[in-house]
CSV table of C-alpha atoms in Angstrom, one decimal:
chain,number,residue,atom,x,y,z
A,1,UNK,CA,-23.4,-20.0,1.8
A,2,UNK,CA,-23.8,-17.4,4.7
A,3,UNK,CA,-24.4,-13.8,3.7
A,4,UNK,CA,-21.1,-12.1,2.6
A,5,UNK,CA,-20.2,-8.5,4.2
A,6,UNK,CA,-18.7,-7.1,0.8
A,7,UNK,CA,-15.9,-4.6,1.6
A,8,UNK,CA,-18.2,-1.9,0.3
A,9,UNK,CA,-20.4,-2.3,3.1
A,10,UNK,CA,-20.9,0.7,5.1
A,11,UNK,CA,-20.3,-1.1,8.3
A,12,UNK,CA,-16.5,-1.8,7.2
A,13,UNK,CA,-16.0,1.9,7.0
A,14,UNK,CA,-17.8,2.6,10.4
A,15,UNK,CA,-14.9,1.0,12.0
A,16,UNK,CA,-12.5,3.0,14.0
A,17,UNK,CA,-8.6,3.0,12.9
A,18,UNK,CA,-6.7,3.5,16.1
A,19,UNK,CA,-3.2,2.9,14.4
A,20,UNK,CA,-0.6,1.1,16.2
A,21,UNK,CA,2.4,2.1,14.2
A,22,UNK,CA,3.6,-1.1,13.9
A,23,UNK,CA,6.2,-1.2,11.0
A,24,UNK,CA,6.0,-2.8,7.2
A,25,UNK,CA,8.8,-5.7,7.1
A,26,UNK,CA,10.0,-7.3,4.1
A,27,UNK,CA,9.2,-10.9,4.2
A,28,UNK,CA,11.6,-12.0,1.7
A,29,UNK,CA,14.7,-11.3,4.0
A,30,UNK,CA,12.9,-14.3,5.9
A,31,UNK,CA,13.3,-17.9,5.0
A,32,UNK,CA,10.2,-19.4,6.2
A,33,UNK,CA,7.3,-18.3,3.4
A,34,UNK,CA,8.0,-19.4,0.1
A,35,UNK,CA,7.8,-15.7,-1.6
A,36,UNK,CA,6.2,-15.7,-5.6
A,37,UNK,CA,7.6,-14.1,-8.2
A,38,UNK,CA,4.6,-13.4,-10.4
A,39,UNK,CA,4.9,-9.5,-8.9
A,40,UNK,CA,8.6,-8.9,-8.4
A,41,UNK,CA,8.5,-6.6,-11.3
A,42,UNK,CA,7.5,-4.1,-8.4
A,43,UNK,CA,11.2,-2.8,-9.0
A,44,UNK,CA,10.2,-1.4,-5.4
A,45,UNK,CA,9.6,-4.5,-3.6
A,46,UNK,CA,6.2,-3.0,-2.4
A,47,UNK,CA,4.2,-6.2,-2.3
A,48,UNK,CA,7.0,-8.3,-0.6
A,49,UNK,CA,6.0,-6.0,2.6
A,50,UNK,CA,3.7,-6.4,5.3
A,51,UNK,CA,2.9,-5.4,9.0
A,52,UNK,CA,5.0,-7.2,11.2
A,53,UNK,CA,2.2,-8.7,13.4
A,54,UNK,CA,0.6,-10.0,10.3
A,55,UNK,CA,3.6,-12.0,9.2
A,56,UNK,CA,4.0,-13.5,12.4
A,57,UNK,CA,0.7,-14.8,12.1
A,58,UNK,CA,1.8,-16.3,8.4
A,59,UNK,CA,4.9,-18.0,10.6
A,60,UNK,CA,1.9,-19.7,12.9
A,61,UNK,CA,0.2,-20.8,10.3
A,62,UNK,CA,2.7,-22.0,8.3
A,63,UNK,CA,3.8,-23.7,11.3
A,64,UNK,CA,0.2,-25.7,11.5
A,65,UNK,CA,0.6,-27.1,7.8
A,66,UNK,CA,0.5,-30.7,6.7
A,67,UNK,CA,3.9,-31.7,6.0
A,68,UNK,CA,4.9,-30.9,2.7
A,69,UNK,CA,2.9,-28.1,2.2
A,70,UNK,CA,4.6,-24.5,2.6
A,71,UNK,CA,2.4,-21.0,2.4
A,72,UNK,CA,3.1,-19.2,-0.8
A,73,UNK,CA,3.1,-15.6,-0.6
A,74,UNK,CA,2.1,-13.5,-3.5
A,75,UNK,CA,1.3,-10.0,-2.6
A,76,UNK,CA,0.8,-8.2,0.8
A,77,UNK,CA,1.3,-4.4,0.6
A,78,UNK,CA,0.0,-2.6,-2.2
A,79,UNK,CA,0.3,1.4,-2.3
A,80,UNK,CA,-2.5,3.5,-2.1
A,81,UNK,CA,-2.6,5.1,-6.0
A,82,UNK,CA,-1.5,1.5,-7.2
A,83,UNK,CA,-5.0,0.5,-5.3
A,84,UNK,CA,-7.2,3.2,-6.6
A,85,UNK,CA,-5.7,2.5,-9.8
A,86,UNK,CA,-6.9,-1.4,-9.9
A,87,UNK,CA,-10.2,-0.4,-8.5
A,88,UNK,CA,-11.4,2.1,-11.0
A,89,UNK,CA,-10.3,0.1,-13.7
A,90,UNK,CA,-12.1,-3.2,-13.0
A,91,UNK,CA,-15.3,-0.6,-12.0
A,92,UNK,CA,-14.9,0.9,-15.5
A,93,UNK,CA,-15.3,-3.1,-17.2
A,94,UNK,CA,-18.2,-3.7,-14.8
A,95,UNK,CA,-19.8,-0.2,-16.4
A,96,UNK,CA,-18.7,-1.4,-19.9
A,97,UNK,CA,-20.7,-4.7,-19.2
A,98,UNK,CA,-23.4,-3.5,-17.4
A,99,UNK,CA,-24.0,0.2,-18.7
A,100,UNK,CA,-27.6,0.0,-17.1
A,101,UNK,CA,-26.2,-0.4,-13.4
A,102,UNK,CA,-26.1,2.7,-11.0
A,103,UNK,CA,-23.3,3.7,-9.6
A,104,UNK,CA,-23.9,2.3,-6.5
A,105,UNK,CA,-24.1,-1.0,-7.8
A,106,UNK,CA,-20.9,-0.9,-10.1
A,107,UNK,CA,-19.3,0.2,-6.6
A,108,UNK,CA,-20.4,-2.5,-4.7
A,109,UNK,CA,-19.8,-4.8,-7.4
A,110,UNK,CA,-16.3,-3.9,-7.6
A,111,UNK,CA,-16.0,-4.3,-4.6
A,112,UNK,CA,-16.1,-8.1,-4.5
A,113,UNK,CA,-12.7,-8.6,-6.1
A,114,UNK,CA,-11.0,-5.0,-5.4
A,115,UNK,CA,-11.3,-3.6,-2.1
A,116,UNK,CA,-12.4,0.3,-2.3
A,117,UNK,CA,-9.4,2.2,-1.7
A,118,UNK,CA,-10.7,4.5,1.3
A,119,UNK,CA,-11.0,0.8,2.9
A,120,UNK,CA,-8.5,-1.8,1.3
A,121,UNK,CA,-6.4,-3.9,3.7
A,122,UNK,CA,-3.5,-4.2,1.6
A,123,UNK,CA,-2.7,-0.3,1.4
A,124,UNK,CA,-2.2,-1.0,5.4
A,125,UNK,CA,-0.4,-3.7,4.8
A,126,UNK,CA,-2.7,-6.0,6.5
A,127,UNK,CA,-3.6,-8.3,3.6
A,128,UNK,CA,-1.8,-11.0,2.2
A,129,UNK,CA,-2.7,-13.1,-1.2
A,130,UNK,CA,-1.4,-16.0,-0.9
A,131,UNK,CA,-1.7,-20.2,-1.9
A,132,UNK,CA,-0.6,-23.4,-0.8
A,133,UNK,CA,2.3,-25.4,-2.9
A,134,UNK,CA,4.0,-28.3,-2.2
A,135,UNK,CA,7.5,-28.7,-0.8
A,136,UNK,CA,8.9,-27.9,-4.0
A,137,UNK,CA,7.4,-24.8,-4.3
A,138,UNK,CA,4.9,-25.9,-6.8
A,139,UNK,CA,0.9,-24.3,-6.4
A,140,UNK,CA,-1.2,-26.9,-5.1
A,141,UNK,CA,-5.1,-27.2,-7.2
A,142,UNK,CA,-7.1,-24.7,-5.3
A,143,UNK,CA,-10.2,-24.9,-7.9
A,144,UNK,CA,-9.6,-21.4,-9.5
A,145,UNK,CA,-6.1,-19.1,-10.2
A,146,UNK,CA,-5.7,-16.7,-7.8
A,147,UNK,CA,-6.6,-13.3,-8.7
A,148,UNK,CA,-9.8,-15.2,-11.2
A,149,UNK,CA,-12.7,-12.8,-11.3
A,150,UNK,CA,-15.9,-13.9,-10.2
A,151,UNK,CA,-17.5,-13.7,-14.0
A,152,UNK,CA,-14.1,-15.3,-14.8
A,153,UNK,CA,-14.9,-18.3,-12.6
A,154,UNK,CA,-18.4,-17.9,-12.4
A,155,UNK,CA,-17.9,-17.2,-8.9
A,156,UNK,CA,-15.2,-20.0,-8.2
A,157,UNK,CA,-13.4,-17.7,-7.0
A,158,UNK,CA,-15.7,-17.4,-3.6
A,159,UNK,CA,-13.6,-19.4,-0.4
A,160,UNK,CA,-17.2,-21.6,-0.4
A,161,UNK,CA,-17.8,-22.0,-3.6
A,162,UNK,CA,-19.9,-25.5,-4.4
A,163,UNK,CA,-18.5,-26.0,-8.2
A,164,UNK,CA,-14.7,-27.0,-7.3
A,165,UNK,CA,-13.3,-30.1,-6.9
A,166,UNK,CA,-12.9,-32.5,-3.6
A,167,UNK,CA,-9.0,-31.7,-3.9
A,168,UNK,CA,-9.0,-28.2,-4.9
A,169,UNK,CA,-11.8,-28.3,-1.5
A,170,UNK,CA,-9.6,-30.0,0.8
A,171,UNK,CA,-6.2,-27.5,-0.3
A,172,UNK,CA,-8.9,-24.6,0.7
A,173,UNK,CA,-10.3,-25.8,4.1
A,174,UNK,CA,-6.0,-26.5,5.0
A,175,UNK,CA,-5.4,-23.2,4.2
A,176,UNK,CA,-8.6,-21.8,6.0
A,177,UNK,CA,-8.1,-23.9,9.3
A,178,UNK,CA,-4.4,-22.9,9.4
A,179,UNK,CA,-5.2,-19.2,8.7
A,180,UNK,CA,-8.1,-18.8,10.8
A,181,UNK,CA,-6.2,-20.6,14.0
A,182,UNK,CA,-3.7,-17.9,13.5
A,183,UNK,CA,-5.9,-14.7,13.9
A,184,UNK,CA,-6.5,-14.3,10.4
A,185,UNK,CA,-9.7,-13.7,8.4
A,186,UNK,CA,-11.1,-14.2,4.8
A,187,UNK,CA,-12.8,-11.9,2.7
A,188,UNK,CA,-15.3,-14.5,1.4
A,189,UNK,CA,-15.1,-13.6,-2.5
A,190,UNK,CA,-11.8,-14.2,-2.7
A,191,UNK,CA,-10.0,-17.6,-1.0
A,192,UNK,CA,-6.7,-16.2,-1.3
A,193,UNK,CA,-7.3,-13.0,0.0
A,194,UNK,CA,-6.1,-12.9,4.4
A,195,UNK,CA,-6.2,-10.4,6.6
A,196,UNK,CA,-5.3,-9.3,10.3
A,197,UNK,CA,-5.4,-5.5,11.8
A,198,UNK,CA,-7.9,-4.3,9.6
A,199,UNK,CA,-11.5,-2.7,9.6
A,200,UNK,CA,-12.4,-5.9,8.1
A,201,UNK,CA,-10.3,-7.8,10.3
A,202,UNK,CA,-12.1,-5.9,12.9
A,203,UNK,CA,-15.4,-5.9,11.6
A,204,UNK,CA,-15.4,-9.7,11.5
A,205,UNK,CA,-13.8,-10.7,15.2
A,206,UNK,CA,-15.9,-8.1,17.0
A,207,UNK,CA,-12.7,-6.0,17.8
A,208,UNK,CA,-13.6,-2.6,19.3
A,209,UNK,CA,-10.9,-0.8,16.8
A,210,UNK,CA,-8.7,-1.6,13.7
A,211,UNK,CA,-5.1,-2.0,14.6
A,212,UNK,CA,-3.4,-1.0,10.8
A,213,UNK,CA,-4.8,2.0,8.6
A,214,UNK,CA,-3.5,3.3,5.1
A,215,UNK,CA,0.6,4.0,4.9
A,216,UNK,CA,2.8,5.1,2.1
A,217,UNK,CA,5.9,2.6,2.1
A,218,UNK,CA,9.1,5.1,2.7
């Protein structure tokens, strides 16, 4: 497995926002993505949004699918406070586990499943979480949940990760081909996790600036 840039890193931050101010779209008022209902509590409808160039990357790739698979789409934007909130409570299990770490380390650590919220993609509504499923809507095996921790899946969870099935394989490298041909990129700790228009987006294709920085939904 090649190094990992963790979202924590300082180069990540280093990035340059130059915001486009590109708008936050609902993408269940569109028919082509198979929308989840796992978060539609969000009375809101926060996490059905995301930046309009980002979807129309998700319509590419959808578009480059196997027949009979559809992209599922699970979360994309994701409120800064709702972000910070996530964060410092999966940093305060790491320090309940590991009471000997520094703060440095619990940070970083953290930063493998939540992005830190100074950087996260999804509070620019550049990041999507989404799956594959079938044509009837149903999740295809992708070796883990989504959303599984790495101590959960004893790092499972990682888009590379050795200990998963040849199926659950095959479902990931679909997704990642399809994804990646549509200007998309992975955070590596997390196969569901997609971005575009990001620092990390930016980081990873060499891109001088990112497009998409923090916004409050109105």
């Amino acid at each position: 497995m090649t190094e990992i840039v963790l979202m924590s890193d300082p180069k990540v931050a280093a990035v340059p926002v130059r915001e486009c101010g590109e708008r936050l779209v609902d993408v269940r008022r569109d028919s082509r993505l198979l929308v989840d209902e796992r978060t539609w509590q969000d009375s809101a409808g926060a996490f059905a949004h995301l930046r309009e160039g980002a979807l129309g990357r998700l319509h590419k790739a959808q578009a480059q699918l196997p027949p009979g698979m559809r992209l599922l789409f699970v979360e994309g934007y994701r409120p800064p406070s709702l972000q910070r909130r996530y964060f410092d409570e999966y940093a305060a299990q790491l320090r309940a586990t590991h009471p000997e770490w520094a703060a440095e380390q619990v940070h970083s650590a953290a930063s493998r499943y939540v992005s830190p919220p100074e950087i996260a993609p999804h509070s620019a509504g550049a990041a999507v979480d989404l799956t594959l499923a079938d044509a009837d809507g149903r999740e295809l095996d992708m070796g883990t949940r989504m959303n599984a921790t790495p101590e959960e899946s004893a790092g499972a969870c990682y888009t590379q990760a050795d200990d998963i099935s040849r199926e659950a394989r095959s479902h990931r490298d679909i997704l990642g081909t399809a994804l990646t041909a549509a200007g998309l990129v992975n955070y590596p700790t997390e196969w569901w996790h997609w971005s575009y228009g990001d620092r990390y987006w930016a980081l990873q294709t060499g891109a001088a600036v990112a497009r998409y920085g923090p916004m409050v939904l109105d």
